[in-house]
């Protein structure tokens, strides 16, 4: 049984067929917000190969024109499922194309807000909705009613803003209810999923814990052993704790101290994960090995490769040393893959689909001949955080900023030496401490200090100094694809700069990075 089949056998599931819209994953996200489980699959999914029956189907938006030669089309078997269907934007145009080809280019593109006028208040799709603001993003539109359909909503620019089949629970809407700009969009999706599809609202992290623990136990069996890397971040910690709840000591966590972790990180992880969360943890000090390999290297991509390859080498070596009490060989490798990674690798990206592999520690599987276990692969980040809190992981760890795999090596610009790492670490520690003290940590998506490979003149006491520069970065973002710099108060920056220059030897000057992404990236390297 596939992962999706297993989850769908417990939770009523709405199938979202993705036609490539940038908003598609948000449909899944919104449905889960009111505890209805949803799975997104590419629009090319063959219904006969699904292996499970959805409670309803949503056809997403997409960047194509249904009448174009290479336009993607839904498998007609979707209509044989005999479940409610909702077409959104391209999805509605697809319904219209199938039923009379009533789609053409609009006189002008419609992008932005419009007012929804509900024409048929008795339609269950619009229950509890009035003339609300909805978000439009389309070039094509319906220029007539598909055969067997009637109008249930209009807008100034779209006489067919909402349609429904005369007899069957099939609906189409021109706007995007999944974006928050559509003020009552969530109500509409809830009307569809809960009232029309009759999907059970049982997708909660409490229920997920129970089903997932059961699933892990069945998968791993009564004796097999599992190994996994932890980093001190939220995803690997939640995955490790879940494994521990399921199979106890038969799960072996390894933290590889690569010498470029944050200040006191290895010791802190030992304390919180090992002692606090009772995870069967081995901490491996491989700092010298990593730093030796990084000697003389200044190119950021080379640093990443060296750290990635050395990690695999060290992890495999340490894994081979583990002697499971059961006497069994280690059979599984745990990975903290999340749903956005899965979506990224399966979503429909046009006629030539781009499939991206999403192994967090790519390379390990082939060499170690281990089977993969990914308990978080159905979850969004905020669901992982909620799960973490339910599993007793501290609020502080659950809400920790992300930290890149290559760590401080890509925050020490130029050559990475033990001394340079130490300077960057201390500055970063002070910066984060001040952010926490000011109550700003949870308002910022990510913050860190970088050590620049330039020297600058300063004066301390009566002495002229000639030391390095620290650059501080803090960003606000929802998806890390685009980001804005955080507008600190001047007093805050003054305090941090003063502490860093006074407390960290080797630093003469502090700057604050005020570049957004794009054009800059979040990390400096
Ligand atoms: P950029 O610098 O690409 O960062 O704008 C976006 C997010 O990705 C993180 N990042 C990495 N994470 N390995 C990782 O595990 C890497 O090589 C890496 N590079 C960037 C970065 O910290 C930010 O959260």
Tab-separated table of N, CA, C and O in Angstrom, residues 158 181 343 516:
chain	number	residue	atom	x	y	z
A	158	UNK	N	-17.190	39.111	-15.240
A	158	UNK	CA	-17.386	37.688	-15.549
A	158	UNK	C	-18.842	37.279	-15.354
A	158	UNK	O	-19.262	36.977	-14.235
A	181	UNK	N	-6.693	36.730	-0.323
A	181	UNK	CA	-7.336	37.932	-0.873
A	181	UNK	C	-8.824	37.685	-1.164
A	181	UNK	O	-9.607	38.617	-1.248
A	343	UNK	N	5.387	17.935	-2.959
A	343	UNK	CA	4.635	18.687	-3.971
A	343	UNK	C	5.589	19.140	-5.070
A	343	UNK	O	5.309	18.999	-6.254
A	516	UNK	N	16.750	43.059	-0.151
A	516	UNK	CA	15.662	42.080	-0.183
A	516	UNK	C	16.078	40.916	-1.070
A	516	UNK	O	17.104	40.962	-1.743
